Short mmCIF file of C-alpha atoms in Angstrom, two decimals:
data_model
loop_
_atom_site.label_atom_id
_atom_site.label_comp_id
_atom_site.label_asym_id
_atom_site.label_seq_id
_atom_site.Cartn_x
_atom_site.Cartn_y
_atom_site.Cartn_z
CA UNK A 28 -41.08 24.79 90.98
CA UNK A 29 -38.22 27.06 90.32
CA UNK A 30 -35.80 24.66 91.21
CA UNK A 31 -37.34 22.49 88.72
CA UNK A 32 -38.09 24.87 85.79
CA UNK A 33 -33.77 25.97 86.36
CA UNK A 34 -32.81 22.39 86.48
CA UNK A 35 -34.89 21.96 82.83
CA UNK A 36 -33.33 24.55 81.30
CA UNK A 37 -29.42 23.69 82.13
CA UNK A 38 -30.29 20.02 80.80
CA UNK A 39 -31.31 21.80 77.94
CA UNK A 40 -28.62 23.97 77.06
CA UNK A 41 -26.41 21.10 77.95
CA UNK A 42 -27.76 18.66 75.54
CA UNK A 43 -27.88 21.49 73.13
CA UNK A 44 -24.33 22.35 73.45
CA UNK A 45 -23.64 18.73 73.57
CA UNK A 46 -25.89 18.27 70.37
CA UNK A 47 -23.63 21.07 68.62
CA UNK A 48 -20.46 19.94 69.53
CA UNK A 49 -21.13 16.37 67.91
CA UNK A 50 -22.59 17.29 64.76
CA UNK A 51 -19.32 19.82 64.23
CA UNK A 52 -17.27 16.44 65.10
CA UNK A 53 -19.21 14.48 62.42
CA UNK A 54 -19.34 17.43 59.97
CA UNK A 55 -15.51 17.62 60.06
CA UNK A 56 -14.92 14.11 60.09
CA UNK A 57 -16.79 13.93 56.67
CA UNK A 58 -14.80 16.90 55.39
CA UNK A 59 -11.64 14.98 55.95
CA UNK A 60 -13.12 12.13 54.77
CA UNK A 61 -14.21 14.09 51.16
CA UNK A 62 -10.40 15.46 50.72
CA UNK A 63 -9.09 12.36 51.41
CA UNK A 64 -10.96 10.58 48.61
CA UNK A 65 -10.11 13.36 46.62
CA UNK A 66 -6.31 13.00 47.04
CA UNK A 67 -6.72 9.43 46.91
CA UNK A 68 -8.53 9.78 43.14
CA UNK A 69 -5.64 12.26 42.15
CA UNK A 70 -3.14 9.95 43.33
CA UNK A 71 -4.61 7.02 41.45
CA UNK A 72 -5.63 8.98 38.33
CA UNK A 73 -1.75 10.28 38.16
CA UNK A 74 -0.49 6.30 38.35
CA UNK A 75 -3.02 5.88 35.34
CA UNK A 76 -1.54 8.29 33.27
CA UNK A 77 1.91 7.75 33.70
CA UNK A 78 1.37 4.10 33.14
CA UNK A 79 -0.39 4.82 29.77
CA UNK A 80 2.22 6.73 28.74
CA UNK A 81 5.02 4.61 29.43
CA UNK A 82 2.91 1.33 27.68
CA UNK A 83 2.82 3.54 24.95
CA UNK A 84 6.76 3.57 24.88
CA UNK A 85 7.08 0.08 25.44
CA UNK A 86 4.67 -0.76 23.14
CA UNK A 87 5.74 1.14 20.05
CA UNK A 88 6.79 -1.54 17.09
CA UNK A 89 7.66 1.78 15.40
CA UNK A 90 9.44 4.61 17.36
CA UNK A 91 9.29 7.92 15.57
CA UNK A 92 13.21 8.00 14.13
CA UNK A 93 11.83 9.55 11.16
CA UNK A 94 9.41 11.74 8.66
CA UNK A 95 8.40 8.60 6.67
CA UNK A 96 6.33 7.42 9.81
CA UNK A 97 4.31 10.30 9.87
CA UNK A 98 1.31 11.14 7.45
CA UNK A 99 2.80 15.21 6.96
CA UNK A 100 5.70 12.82 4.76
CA UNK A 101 5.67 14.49 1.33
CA UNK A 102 7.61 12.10 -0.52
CA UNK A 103 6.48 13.78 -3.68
CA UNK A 104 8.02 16.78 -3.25
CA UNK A 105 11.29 14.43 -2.34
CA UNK A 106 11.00 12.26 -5.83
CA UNK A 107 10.50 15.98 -7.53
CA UNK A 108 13.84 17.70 -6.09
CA UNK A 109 15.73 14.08 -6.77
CA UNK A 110 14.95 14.19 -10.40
CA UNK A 111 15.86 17.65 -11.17
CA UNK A 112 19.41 17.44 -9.56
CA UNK A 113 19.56 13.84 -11.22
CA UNK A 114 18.40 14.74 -14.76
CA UNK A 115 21.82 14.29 -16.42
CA UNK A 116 21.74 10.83 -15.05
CA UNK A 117 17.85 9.50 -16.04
CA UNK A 118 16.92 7.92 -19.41
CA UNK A 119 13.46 8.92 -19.81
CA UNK A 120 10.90 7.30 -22.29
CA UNK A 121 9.87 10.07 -24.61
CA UNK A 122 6.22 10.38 -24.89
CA UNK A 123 5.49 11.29 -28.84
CA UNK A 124 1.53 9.89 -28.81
CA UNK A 125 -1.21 8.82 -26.49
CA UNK A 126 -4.93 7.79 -26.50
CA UNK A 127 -7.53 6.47 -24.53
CA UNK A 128 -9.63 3.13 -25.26
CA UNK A 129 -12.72 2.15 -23.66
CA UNK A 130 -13.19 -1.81 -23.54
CA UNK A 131 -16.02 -3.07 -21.24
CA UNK A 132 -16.28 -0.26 -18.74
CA UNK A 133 -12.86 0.31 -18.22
CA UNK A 134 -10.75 3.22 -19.46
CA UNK A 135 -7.37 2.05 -21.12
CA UNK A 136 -4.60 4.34 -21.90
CA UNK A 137 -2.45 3.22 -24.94
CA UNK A 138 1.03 5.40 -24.99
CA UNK A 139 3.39 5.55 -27.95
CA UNK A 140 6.79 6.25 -26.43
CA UNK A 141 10.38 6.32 -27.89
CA UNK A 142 13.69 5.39 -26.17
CA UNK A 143 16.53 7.87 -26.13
CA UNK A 144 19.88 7.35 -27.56
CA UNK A 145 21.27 7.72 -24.50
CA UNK A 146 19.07 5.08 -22.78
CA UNK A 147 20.55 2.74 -26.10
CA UNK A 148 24.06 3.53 -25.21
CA UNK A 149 23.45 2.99 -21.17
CA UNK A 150 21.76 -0.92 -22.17
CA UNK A 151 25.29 -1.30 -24.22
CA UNK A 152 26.91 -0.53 -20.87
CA UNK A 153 24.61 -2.74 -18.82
CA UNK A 154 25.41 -5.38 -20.49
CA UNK A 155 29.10 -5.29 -20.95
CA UNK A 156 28.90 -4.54 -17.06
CA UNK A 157 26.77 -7.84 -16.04
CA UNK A 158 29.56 -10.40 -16.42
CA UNK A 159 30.91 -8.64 -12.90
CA UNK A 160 27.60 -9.60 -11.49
CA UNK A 161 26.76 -5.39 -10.60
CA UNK A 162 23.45 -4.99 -8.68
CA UNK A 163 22.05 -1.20 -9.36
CA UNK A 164 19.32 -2.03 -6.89
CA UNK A 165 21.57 -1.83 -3.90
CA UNK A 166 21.85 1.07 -2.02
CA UNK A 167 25.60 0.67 -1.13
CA UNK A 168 26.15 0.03 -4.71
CA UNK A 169 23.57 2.28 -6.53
CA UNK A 170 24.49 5.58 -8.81
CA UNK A 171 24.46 8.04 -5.85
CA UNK A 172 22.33 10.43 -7.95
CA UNK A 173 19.47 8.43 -8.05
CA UNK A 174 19.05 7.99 -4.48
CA UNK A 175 16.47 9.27 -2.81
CA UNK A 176 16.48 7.97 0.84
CA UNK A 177 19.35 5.47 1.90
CA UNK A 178 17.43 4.17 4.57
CA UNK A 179 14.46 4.06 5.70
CA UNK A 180 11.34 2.08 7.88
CA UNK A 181 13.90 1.06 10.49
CA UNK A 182 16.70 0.97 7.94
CA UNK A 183 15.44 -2.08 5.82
CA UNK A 184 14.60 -0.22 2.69
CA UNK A 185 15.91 2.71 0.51
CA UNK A 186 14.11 4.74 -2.21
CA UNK A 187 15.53 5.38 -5.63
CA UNK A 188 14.72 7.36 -8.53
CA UNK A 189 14.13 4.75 -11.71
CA UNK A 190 16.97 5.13 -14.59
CA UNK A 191 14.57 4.02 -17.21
CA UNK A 192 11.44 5.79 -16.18
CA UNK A 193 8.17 5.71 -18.55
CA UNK A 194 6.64 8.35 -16.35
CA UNK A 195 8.13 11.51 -14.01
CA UNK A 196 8.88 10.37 -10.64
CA UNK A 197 8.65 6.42 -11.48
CA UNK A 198 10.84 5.39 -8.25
CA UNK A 199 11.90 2.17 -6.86
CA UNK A 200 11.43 0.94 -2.79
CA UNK A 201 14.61 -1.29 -2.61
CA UNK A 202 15.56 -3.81 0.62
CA UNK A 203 18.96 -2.84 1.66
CA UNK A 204 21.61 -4.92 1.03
CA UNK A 205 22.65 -7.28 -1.31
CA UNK A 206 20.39 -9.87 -3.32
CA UNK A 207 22.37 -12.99 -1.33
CA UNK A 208 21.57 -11.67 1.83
CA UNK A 209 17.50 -11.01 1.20
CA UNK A 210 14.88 -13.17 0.64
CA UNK A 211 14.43 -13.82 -2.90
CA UNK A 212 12.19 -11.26 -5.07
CA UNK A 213 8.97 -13.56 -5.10
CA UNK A 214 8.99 -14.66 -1.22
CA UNK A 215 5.50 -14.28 -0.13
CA UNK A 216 5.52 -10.01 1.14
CA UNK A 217 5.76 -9.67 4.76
CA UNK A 218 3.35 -6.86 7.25
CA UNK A 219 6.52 -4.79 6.73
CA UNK A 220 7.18 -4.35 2.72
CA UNK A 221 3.44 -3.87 2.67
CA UNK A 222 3.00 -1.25 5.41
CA UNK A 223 6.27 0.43 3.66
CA UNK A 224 4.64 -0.07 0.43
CA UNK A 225 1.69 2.01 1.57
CA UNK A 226 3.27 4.91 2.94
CA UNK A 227 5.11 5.32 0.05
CA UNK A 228 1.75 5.54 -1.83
CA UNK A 229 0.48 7.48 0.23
CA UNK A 230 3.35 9.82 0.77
CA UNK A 231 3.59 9.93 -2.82
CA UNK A 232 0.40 10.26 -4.11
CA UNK A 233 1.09 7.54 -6.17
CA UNK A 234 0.31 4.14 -7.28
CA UNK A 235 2.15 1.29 -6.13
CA UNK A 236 2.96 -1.94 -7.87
CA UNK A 237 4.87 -5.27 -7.51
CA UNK A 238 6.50 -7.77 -10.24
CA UNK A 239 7.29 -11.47 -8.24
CA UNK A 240 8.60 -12.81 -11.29
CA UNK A 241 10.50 -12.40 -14.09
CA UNK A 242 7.36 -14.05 -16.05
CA UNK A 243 5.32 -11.57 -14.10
CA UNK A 244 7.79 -8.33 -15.57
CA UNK A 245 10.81 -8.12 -13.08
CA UNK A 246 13.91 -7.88 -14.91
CA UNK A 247 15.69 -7.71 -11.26
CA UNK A 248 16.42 -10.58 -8.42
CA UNK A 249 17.07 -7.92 -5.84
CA UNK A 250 14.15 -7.41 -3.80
CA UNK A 251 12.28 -4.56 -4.82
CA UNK A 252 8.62 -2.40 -5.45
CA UNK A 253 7.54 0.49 -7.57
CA UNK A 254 5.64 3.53 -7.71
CA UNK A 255 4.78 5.92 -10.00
CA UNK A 256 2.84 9.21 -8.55
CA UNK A 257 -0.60 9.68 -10.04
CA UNK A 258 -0.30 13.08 -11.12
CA UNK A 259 2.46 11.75 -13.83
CA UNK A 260 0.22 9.18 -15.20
CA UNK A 261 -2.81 11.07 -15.37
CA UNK A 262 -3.48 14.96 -15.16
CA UNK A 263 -6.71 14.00 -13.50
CA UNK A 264 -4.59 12.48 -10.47
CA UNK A 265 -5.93 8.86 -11.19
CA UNK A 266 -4.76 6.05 -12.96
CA UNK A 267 -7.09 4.29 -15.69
CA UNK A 268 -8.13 1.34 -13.83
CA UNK A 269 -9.91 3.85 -11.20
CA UNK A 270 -12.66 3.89 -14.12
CA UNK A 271 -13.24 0.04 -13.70
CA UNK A 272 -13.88 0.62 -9.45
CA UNK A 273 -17.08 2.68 -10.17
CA UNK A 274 -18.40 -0.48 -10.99
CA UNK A 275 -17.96 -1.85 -7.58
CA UNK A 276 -20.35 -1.13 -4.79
CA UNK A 277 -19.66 1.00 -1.91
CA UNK A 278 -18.00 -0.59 0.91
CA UNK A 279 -19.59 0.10 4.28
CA UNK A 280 -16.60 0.23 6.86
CA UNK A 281 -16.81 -1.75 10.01
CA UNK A 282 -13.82 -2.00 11.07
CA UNK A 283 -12.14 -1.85 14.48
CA UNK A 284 -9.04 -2.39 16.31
CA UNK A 285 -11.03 -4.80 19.21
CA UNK A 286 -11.73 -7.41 16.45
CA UNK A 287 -10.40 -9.34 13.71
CA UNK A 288 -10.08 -7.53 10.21
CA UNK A 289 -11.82 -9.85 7.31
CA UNK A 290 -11.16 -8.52 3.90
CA UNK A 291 -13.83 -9.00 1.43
CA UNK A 292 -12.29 -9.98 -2.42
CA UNK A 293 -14.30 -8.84 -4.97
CA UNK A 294 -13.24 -9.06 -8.66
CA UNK A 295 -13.75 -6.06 -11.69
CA UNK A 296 -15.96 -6.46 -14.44
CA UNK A 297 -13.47 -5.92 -16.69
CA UNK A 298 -10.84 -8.41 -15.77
CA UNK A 299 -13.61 -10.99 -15.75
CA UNK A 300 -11.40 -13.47 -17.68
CA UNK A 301 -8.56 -12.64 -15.58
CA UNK A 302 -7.22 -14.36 -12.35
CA UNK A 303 -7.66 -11.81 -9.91
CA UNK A 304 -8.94 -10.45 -6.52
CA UNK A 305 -9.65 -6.88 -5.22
CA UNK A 306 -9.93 -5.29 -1.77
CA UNK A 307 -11.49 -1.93 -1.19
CA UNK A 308 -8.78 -0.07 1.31
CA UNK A 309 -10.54 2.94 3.61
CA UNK A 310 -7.69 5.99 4.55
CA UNK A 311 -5.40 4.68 7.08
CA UNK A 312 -6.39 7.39 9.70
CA UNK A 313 -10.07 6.20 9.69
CA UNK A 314 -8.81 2.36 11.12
CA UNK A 315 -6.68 3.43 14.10
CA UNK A 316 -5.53 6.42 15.47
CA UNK A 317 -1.60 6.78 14.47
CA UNK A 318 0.70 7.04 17.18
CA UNK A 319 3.29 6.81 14.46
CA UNK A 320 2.86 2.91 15.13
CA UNK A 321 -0.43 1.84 13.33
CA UNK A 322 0.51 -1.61 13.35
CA UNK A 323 -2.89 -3.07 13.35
CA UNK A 324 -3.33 -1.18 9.43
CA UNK A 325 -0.35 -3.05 8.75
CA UNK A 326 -2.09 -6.48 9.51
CA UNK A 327 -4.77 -5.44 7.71
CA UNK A 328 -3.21 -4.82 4.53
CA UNK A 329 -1.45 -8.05 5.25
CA UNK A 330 -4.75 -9.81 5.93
CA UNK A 331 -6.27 -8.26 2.75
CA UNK A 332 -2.54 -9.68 0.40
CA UNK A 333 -3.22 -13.03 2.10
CA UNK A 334 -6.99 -13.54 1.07
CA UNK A 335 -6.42 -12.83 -2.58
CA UNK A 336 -3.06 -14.91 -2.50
CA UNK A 337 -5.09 -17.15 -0.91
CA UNK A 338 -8.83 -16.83 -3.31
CA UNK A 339 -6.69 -16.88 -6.89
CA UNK A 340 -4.52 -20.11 -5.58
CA UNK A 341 -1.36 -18.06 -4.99
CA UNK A 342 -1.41 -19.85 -1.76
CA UNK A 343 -2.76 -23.33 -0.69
CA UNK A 344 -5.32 -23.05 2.08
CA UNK A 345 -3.34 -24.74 4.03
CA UNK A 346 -0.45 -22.11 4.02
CA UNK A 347 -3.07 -19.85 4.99
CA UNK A 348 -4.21 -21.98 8.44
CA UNK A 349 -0.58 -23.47 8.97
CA UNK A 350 1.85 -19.49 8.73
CA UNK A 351 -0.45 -16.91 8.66
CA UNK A 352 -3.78 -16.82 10.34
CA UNK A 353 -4.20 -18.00 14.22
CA UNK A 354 -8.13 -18.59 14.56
CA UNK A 355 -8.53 -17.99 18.28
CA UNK A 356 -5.65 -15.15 18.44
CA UNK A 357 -6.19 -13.66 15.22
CA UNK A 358 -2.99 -12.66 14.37
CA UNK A 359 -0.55 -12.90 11.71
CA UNK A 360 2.91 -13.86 11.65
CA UNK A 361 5.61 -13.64 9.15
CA UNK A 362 7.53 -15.85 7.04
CA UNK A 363 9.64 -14.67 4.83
CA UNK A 364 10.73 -18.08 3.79
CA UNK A 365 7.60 -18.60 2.01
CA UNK A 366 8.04 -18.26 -1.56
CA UNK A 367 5.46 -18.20 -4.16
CA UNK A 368 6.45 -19.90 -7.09
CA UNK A 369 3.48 -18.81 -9.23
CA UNK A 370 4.28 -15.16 -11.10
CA UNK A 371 1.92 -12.20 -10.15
CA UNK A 372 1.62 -8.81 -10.06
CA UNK A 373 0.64 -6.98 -7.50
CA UNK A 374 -1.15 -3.34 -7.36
CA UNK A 375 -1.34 -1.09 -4.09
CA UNK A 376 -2.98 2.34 -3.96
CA UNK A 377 -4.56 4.04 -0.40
CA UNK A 378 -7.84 2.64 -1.77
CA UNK A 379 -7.44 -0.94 -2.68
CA UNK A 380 -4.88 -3.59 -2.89
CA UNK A 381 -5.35 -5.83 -6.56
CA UNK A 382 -3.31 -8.97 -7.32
CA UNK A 383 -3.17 -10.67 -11.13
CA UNK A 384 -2.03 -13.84 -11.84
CA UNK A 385 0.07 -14.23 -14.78
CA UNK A 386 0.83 -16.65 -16.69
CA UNK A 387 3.89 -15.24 -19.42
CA UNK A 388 5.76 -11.82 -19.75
CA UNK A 389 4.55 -11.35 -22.90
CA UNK A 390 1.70 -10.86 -25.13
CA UNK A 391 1.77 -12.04 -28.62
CA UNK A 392 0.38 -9.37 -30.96
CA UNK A 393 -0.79 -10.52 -34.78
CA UNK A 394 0.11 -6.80 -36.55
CA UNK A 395 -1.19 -6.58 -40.13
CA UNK A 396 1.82 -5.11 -42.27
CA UNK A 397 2.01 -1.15 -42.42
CA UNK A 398 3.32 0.73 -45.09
CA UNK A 399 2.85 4.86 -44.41
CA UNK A 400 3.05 7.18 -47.22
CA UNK A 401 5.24 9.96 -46.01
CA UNK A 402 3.57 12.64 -48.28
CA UNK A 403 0.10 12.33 -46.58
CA UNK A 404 1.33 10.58 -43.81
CA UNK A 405 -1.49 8.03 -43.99
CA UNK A 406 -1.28 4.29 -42.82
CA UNK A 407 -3.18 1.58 -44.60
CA UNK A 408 -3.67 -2.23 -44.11
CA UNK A 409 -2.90 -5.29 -45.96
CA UNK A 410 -4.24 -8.14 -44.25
CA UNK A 411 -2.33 -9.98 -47.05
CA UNK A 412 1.03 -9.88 -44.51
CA UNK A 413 1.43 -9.71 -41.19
CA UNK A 414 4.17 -9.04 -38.67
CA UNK A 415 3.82 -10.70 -35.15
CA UNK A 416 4.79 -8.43 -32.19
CA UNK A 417 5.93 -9.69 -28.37
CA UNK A 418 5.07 -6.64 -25.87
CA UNK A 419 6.63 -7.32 -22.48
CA UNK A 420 3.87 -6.04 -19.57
CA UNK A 421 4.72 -5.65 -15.70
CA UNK A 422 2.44 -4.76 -13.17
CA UNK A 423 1.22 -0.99 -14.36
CA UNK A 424 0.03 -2.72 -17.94
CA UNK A 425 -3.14 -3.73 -15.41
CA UNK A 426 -3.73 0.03 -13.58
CA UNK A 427 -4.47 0.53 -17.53
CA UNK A 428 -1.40 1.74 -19.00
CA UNK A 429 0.60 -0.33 -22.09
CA UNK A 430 3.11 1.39 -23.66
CA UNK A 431 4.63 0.82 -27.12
CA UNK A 432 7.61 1.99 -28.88
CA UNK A 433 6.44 1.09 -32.82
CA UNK A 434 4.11 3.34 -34.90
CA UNK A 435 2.30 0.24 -36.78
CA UNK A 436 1.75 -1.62 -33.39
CA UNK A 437 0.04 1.96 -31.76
CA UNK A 438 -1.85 2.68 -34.68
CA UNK A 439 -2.94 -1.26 -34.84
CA UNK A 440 -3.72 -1.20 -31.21
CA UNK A 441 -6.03 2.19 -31.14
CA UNK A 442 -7.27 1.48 -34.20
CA UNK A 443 -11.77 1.30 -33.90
CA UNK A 444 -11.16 -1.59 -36.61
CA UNK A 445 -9.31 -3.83 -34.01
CA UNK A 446 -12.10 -3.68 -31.52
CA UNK A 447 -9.90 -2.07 -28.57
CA UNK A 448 -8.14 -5.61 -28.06
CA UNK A 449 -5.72 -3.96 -24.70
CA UNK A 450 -8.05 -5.68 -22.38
CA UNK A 451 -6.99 -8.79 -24.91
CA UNK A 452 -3.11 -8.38 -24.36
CA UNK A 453 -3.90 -8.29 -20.89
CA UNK A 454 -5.60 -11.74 -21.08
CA UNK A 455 -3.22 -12.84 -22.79
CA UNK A 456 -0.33 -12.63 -20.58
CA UNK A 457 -2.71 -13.42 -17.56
CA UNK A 458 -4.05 -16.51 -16.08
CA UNK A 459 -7.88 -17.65 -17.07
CA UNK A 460 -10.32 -17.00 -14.02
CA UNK A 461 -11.77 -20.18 -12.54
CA UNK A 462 -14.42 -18.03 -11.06
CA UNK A 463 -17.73 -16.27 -12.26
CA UNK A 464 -18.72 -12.97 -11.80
CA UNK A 465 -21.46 -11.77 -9.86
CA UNK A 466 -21.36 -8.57 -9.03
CA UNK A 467 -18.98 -8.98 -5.73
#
């Protein structure tokens, strides 16, 4: 029995021991097993980054070569310094008058400006200087004071201070070179003069606008855009037109970079009789986060020119299927090539994108004849005789600013007799809407 009982207790201690020894063996085969997953996660999770970083490399359309990619740009403060050291050399409009006119909702600003002598005696030059065919527009040939930038947005454009400005800081966005070796001014805008276009505007805090014709208020065939900063314009730090957008319904952003951006074109109130389209822009930072690249804001804004090119007959549908839009790839190419041989005038701000059809550069104005007694310095009426006026209007006529250079036509045109008749000149140099409103 002793025997016995000794021989149960060494098989126990044995299977004990043995019992120990293998669940140590398992319990450090799983630890090895746990740190080598963990290396093997840090391994992978180090390929993952380094790959996302170098796509990001590869895939930048933009690399960062300079300030005007990034949104701390403060072109402003650029176009401010430019135009003090270049004072001797600009021919300002002098502003002696202004008032405001309210004509179906919208806010019109009438201006009564006068030219100075000097800008007279620079035309005289301009002329005699246009038989040696002398573009001011290009950089390499441009007055050296009244450049801004020589080059920027991958050295295709350059920014210049206007000669002839009608408001502080009115400044031009030029392609480089020369007009022979550019598309033409009214080829159909490519993703790139409109993603330029909007930096500017935003970097500017200004408005941005675009004359494709010489009907439509270019006097220039070199290829070029303006911008005038709000603050110039209007102390308030909006142009008038901003008064006719309250009447348009809050836009509820859906947007995203995993599918296809459709604009929606809606049309003012006020420009009912007018050929025209609107889309409602949200801030560029809200669409895409900006590796300095934000290409997909530039297709967007592209999109958006495209619709209303495409909703007010700039462009035939077909254009539209055949160049721009790929249904199953949704993307847009560019053509350059494409011209539009219909004038137009484009507007661009950071919250919407507006194009006009026009139909002539000028509105005819029926001006009753003004006498002014000097003594009391009163005007008076005879609708006996009357003088006929032709004001020449470019793109910023429709943010809701005309400007006139003659006392009778000012004090015709913001007179409560004539029954506000801006939003008339504006019809008149426009093309009729074929569509109805209803509240889009």
């Amino acid at each position: 029995v002793e025997i016995m009982d000794e021989k149960k207790e060494m098989a126990i201690e044995l299977g004990s021991t043995a019992l120990n020894r293998s669940t140590k063996e398992t319990w450090d085969k799983q630890i090895k097993e746990i740190w080598k997953n963990r290396l093997l996660f840090l391994v992978c999770l180090g390929f993952i980054f380094i790959i996302f970083f170098l796509s990001l490399g590869m895939n930048s359309k933009y690399p960062p070569k300079g300030i005007e990619w990034s949104r701390r740009w403060n072109l402003e403060a650029e176009i401010g310094i430019a135009s003090v050291s270049a004072a001797a050399h600009l021919f300002p409009l002098k502003l002696k008058s202004s008032t405001i006119i309210q004509d179906q909702g919208m806010h019109l600003k009438l201006l009564l400006v006068e030219s100075s002598k000097k800008a007279s005696s620079s035309n005289e030059k301009k002329k005699g200087s246009e038989e040696e065919e002398f573009d001011p527009l290009a950089p390499e040939t441009a007055e050296k004071t009244l450049i801004i930038r020589d080059s920027v947005f991958e050295e295709k454009y350059a920014i210049l201070l206007n000669k002839f400005p009608v408001f502080a800081g009115h400044s031009l966005l030029v392609a480089r070179g020369s007009s022979t070796q550019m598309p033409p001014q009214n080829a159909v805008l490519t993703r790139q003069d409109l993603d330029a276009l909007h930096r500017c505007a935003l970097a500017a805090r200004a408005i941005a606008f675009y004359n494709s014709h010489p009907e439509a208020g270019s006097s220039q065939p070199h290829r070029h855009f303006q911008f005038v900063p709000m603050a110039s314009i209007d102390t308030k730090h909006k142009p008038p037109i901003y008064s006719a957008l309250d009447s348009l319904e809050p836009e509820i952003w859906r947007w995203s970079s995993k599918a296809p951006y459709v604009p929606i074109v809606r049309r003012l109130p006020a420009f009912n009789e007018i050929e025209h389209g609107i889309v409602k822009l949200p801030d560029r930072a809200t669409y895409k986060i900006d590796f300095q690249d934000s290409t997909t804001f530039a297709h967007a804004l592209l999109r958006a020119y495209i619709a209303i090119a495409t909703d007010i007959g700039l462009l035939k549908q077909k254009h539209t299927d055949d160049f721009f839009f790929d249904q199953t790839q949704f993307h847009i190419n560019n053509h350059p090539s494409l011209q539009i041989d219909l004038p137009y005038n484009l507007l661009l701000t950071t919250d919407f994108i507006l194009l006009v059809r026009r139909s002539k550069s000028k509105a005819l104005v029926q001006v009753p004849f003004t006498a002014m007694n000097s003594e009391e310095e009163e005007h008076f009426f005879s609708s006996s005789v009357a003088t006929s006026w032709t004001l020449p209007l470019n793109g910023l006529a429709f943010a809701g600013t005309i400007a006139v250079n003659d006392q009778s036509l000012y004090n015709f045109l913001s007179s409560s007799s004539s029954s506000s008749p801006l939003l008339a000149l504006l019809k008149d140099v426009s093309t009729r809407s074929s569509h109805s409103y209803h509240g889009r």
